[in-house]
Every structure is written in C-alpha cells, then in structure tokens.
Amino acid sequence: MGHDIQCAVCGGPTCGVRFAEPREDSDSDSVKSGRSNDSNTGSDDDDSMSEEGYDSAIISEEDARWVERCVLLGFNARSTAIDKTYWTGPASYDDYGCFQADESEDPNFPQDSPNFQCFTICDATQTSCYPIHAPCLRLLARALCGTDNKEDIDKDVLYHVMARRMRYFASCLDLDYGEPESGFDQSWASNRGLEMLVVNPLPPPTFVAFLCETVSATDFTLPTPVVITSRVRHDPFATLPYDVVHAILLLLPANTILAICTASYPVHAFFGPSNRRFWRVALRSSMPWFWELHELMRHGVLDPQTTDYRGLFLWAEQQTRPREGLRGLFMTIANRRRIWGVCEQLAEDYLPGAAVKAGERAWGERAESIWEKSVNVDLPAVVWPKTQEGVRTRTATAQWICDEMSDLRGGVVEVFWDGEGSLVGMVFTVSEGSEASVFGKTGGSSKETVNIESGIAGLVLHLPDIFLHEKVETSIKGITVLTTSGAAHRLGDTSSHYCQRPLIIKPDHALTGMVGHITEAGQITRLGLVQYPLVEDGQDDDNDDNEPPPVIPRPLWKAPTPSTSNTLHTTASPIWSHGTRLRVLPSTTRILDPYHLQSPYHEDIVPTDVLIWAADARELRSVRRLSVYKIDARKIAALRVEFAPESGITARVVGEEAGRRLMNTFDSDGVWLPFEVDGAGGETVVGVDVVHDDEIKAVKIRTNRGREVIWGEEGRNFSRGAHAMEPAGDETIVGLAVGLIYPHYSKEYDVQWSTVSALTMAL
C-alpha cells in the first residue's frame, strides 16, 4: 500500500483495519456486550493480545467494515449544470489516494472517470474529491441542515469549504479531529486502545433499549455541595446577571460548562441540581449529538420532577467522553461526539457561505424558474497561479435576465478592474431603473461602461500568455462583448498579443447571467456564462444537421503572430470565429487515468497555438516540408511548416518564440527534424495519431502515399493505445492545434505536449 486516505469528516480510515490475534488463554466474551456502566474503563491487562491491531473483544472485524465504504464529493468542470459538484455512489479505496466509485444518479456525475483522486492531486488540471463515510455524511447533514439527508446539503458550498481546508500531500482536511489522536503517519495505525475511532457513530437499534435500561436503573442524584461562599475572594461571574451567565453557558460544549462550574463557585451555586430547567436545556444544547437521550427525555422515561438533570448531565458527559481505552456500547456515542466537533468546524464556514449564496438567488419565482432551466456549458479556469492553500473561495452567480427571455435584449454593461488591471466584477442591466445584479465586486480601481443595443452573443476573455510573461501568471485583463447584431465592444486591455478564450452563447439560447469562482479577496478564478434555452428539448431536432462542428473544449487560443498568421487566423478573424466551417478533432477519445496525469499547469491556461498548412487549396499544393524542433529523445519544443519558394508563402512556426524566451540553450540543445511533403504532386496529410500515457508521448503524421513520420518518444507502439484523427467526407486535414508546456527559467518541468488536435475543413 502506498499511503492511506482518511475520511474528510471523521478522520478515520477508508480501508480495512488490522486486528490483533488473541492469545489462546484470552476470554473475549466478557466485555463485548458492554452493558455495564464500568465498561467504559479500559483494562490494564493487555497480555491476552498480540502487540499490533485492534482488540476483537472490543469491536469485531464485521462491525469495523463500515469504514471501507465511502461516498465521494467531487467537482465536474465539464457538467452543464450551474453548480457542478456531485456525489458518487458507494466508493472503495484503491491506492495512492485513488478511489473506485459506483455511478450515482447525480446529474453532474462524470461519466468518463475510471477512478477518483482524493485530496492531493499531482495534475494541475484535475480537481480533488473528498471521501466521506455514509454514517459520517448523515451526521454532517444533521449538523449543517438539521436532517439526515445528504441531498439537503448544498454540496457546492460544502466543496468550497473542504477545498479551503485541504493541504498539499495531506491525507485528510486541516481540521481538529479531536481526541484520542489516531497516530496516523502515511498509513492508518490500528493501535490497541483506540478502537473507538472505528466504531460506527450510528449505533444499532438495540442501543436505545440499552440506554433506556441504563438510565432507568441509574441514580443521578448528587451529594449536597458544601457552601464555600465566604471563601470566594474574587470571581468575575459574580458580577454578571443570571440571565447573561445562563445564555453564555448554553452556547458552550458540555465539557466547558462543567469546567466553568468547577472554576466558579457563583456559577456552581446558581446552576446546581435544583436548577432542573437549565440542565434539561443544557442536555439538548450542549449535547446535540446525543439525540437518543433527548428522545428518552421527550417521552417521559425520566421523571422531570425528580430527576437530577445535573447529575444526568455529568453522567452523560463522562460516559461519552472520547478517550483512549474506551469500550462498551457508549463508544459509538463517544465517536459521534468527536465527529460532531468536526462537523461544527465545517459549519463555521458552510453556514455563512450558504447564506451568501441564498442571498444571490433571491429574485422571485419567475427568475427562479428561468435560472433552474438555464445551463452553463463552460467554466474554465482563468487565473494562474492557482489559489494558495487556505484561501476561501465560493461559487458566485449573477442573474441578469429575470423576467422575459430573449436573445435581442440590450442594456448597459459595466466592468470593474483592480489595481493590477484584472477583472473583479461585471454588471449587465437590461433596462433603466431595474435592480442590477453584480457578479464579483464593484469596488475595483477602475470602471468601464458600454451601451449595447442588442443582446449579448458571447464574451471573449483576453489573458496574457503565461510563457511570454515575466512571471508565470495570468488573469483576465480585457473583455470583448459580442452582440447578436455582430458588433464587438472592447473593454479593458485587449492587446493583440493576449490569448483569447471565447465564451459563446449556444444557438437557440439567450444570456441569463454569469457564474464563476471567486476568492474572498475578489479574485476571479473561474468564469462562465449562464444560458437559457429558447427552444424546448426536442423541438429543434430537425436542426441538428445545422449545428456547427465541435471545437476543443474550453480552448485558450493563442493570438496570431507574424509566424502563424494566415487567412484562418488573423487579428480581425481569429481561429475560433470559423466554427461553422472548421472542425477540431480531439486528440483522444480514450478515458485517461487522472492519477497518471501530472501536468504542472492547468490545461485551461496553456495557450493553444495554430499551425495551418492549408488555409485554402493553393496553400495545400504549396506545402513542402513539416518539421519539429526536438530537444532530446522525445521533447518537442516547436513545429514548422514550409512552402514552395515560388508560392511566396512564408514559413509558419509555433512554439519557437516561447522556447527561445524560456530555454537559454534552445539553439544548442535541439535540432530541426524535417518531413518532406510533395504538395505539388498531390500528397496530403490524411491522419494524425496520438499516443497518450500520463502525457502525450508521441504523434504520428500519415500521408495519402503511405508515408509517415513520428514526432516524440521513439519506440512507441502506435498499434496499441493510439488514437487516430482522420478527416470526414470531403474534408481535409489543414493543420494542427497544439498546446506546448515549457519549463520556466529555473523550473525543472520538461517541455511537453499539452494538446494536439487535427484541424479539418472542406477546401
């Protein structure tokens, strides 16, 4: 086993635990029932057990199997829902932080995931999952929502809360999991005396009868306390009104109440056994995790007129106090009490977050109906570096259309920028006097406003290329607002050198609003448009053939440069604007193992460059050579296409600019490897094959003459595991869309492919 993963809520194991082998002379039946009040005291006689593993006399192997089954909370960026988090079905731990999970009915469940990585992710694009035992999830739902149903939890808010508590290379969240400590160090330690940690916090049905019998047979009356008023020299509680002290105590956990009663004689005297009302209320407020006892009190098992509720409080606190050496049936409540403390820590972030989210959604029934039918097809990451550990984030929304949906409604667009020129907020107001819904914040350093006469057809986000920047960082520096009339309004810094990420409203859809992830400091980390379908499902089936060809999911297109510009990719007409005629084939349709993906950069912020060798039929006939710049056995740092001299078409190159900027030994470490192509004689590229592993290992180019060249790692078997990209019908492969990752100055990351896709169209 590589390393173990703990439950995000209880901090307990998610795989099988070890049990000690009992000695032949041991008697394991005497304590298993745990029916006496003395059963909570651990035995000092450990000679009957071997040195390692839990005592099967305290908990059986069968009773500990519940820890092996979890539910995972995850985030699926490719879901079309506005909130993209999901619950899996039952999941079991595999190894190295990876779980196998059954499919769930959650609409956001990722259909293409063979396994699920929890906590630490080695690949910058992947998102973490959080494992939770089913009983622990019920406790969490009760603590957060007052019910046992996990569906009542806002899983989007909870996901952000847990993400904030995650630490790199950790096996659980950064929370206080209470006493006793597990002694976890890479793998779960099944230490004797700590059996309580793996006891199911939801006891069997027989526990209620056991509890009823126990409290009915126990005398909770305490001896009359000695009066020591005259000995008290100074006590701050003596100056506080009774009602104030009463209110303070009911806000405290059970052990703290008892500590104050011990430390302060006035409190001890005010809240003695005769104050039945206080202790009866305290049993509920300070022990919310002991609902079986609450039920007995509610149904009159205890006489409210004669029961010493302070004595009952002391007894319940002692019986359920989590500690080493605990045994008997009260172990289950003690573990629950420990876990409840973790739930309360999560609630400190969850409840305010849920309140903020609810406030953003208070727009009335009509608005809610529009929102529920709306979708978000794209929520890319738009900032780098990623947010640091411990930074609070949330899903922020703004609904701009709340009454009548139309793709023709104009209005006023306002955008807000911080001191660094990065987007921090946006507002779209469709009519004068209407209430503006703000996405992000309006308190930036600068503001820009534009009036648009027709509806918004999409946004183009302008981000600096991380590999051509002094620092490896990027964020939204400019926005182009596209309208249904064809107009384009530029706001902020829309430099022609910046990369472009188009967020386009789908056909037969209209803008509803905006959704994204925002840090507590106001930094926008993800951004997407919320769209409303103007045509009901099934009504546009006849128009399916007219839909544009698919494009790369969430591309960040690199701006055209003198070395890449062509009629398909210019400043005025960038590559993404040719969606009705240009098709982009994916580099693989195979499900990739997320554990083996270890890119240092998020795929959403790696620029996708365009190498076109046939913008038209003339260019296709003029192709003479395709080349790659190879650094070592498999590292490709640049690609180039050359044309016949008589054509007058200059060579086109992708990757060389970043390579020369970031690699001091670019010229000395590599060599151009040419592949001759007889374009004039009718030779064309008819296939692009890609071999994937933990990254793209090699790319094969095939021509219609049976010739081929392999770029990348040598010796790769293309007959196994390769994905072939070939044009459909009368289309021709006219170029490649390529994403390359470079080392940044002193960084040790290798040059590697991020994406390779074939571009096809009819010439």
PDB file of C-alpha atoms in Angstrom, residues 50 56 114 145 169 244 287 325 359 382 384 393 468 473 577 582 607 728 755:
ATOM      1  CA  SER A  50      -0.602  -9.569  20.391  1.00  0.00           C
ATOM      2  CA  SER A  56     -11.631  -8.077  18.562  1.00  0.00           C
ATOM      3  CA  PRO A 114     -12.439   5.436 -14.284  1.00  0.00           C
ATOM      4  CA  CYS A 145     -29.170  21.165   7.848  1.00  0.00           C
ATOM      5  CA  PHE A 169       0.158  15.997   0.329  1.00  0.00           C
ATOM      6  CA  VAL A 244     -26.333  36.565  30.952  1.00  0.00           C
ATOM      7  CA  MET A 287     -25.122  17.582  23.586  1.00  0.00           C
ATOM      8  CA  GLY A 325      -9.176   2.720  26.378  1.00  0.00           C
ATOM      9  CA  GLY A 359     -28.888  35.984  -0.971  1.00  0.00           C
ATOM     10  CA  VAL A 382      -8.955  31.977 -15.824  1.00  0.00           C
ATOM     11  CA  TRP A 384      -2.663  31.344 -12.676  1.00  0.00           C
ATOM     12  CA  THR A 393     -13.447  30.539  -2.419  1.00  0.00           C
ATOM     13  CA  LEU A 468       5.647  35.019 -22.646  1.00  0.00           C
ATOM     14  CA  GLU A 473       0.892  34.263 -14.146  1.00  0.00           C
ATOM     15  CA  SER A 577     -14.560  32.580 -35.349  1.00  0.00           C
ATOM     16  CA  LEU A 582     -13.589  24.422 -39.283  1.00  0.00           C
ATOM     17  CA  PRO A 607      -2.279  28.506 -24.837  1.00  0.00           C
ATOM     18  CA  ALA A 728     -14.635  13.031 -42.544  1.00  0.00           C
ATOM     19  CA  THR A 755      -2.834  19.136 -26.580  1.00  0.00           C
TER      20      THR A 755
END
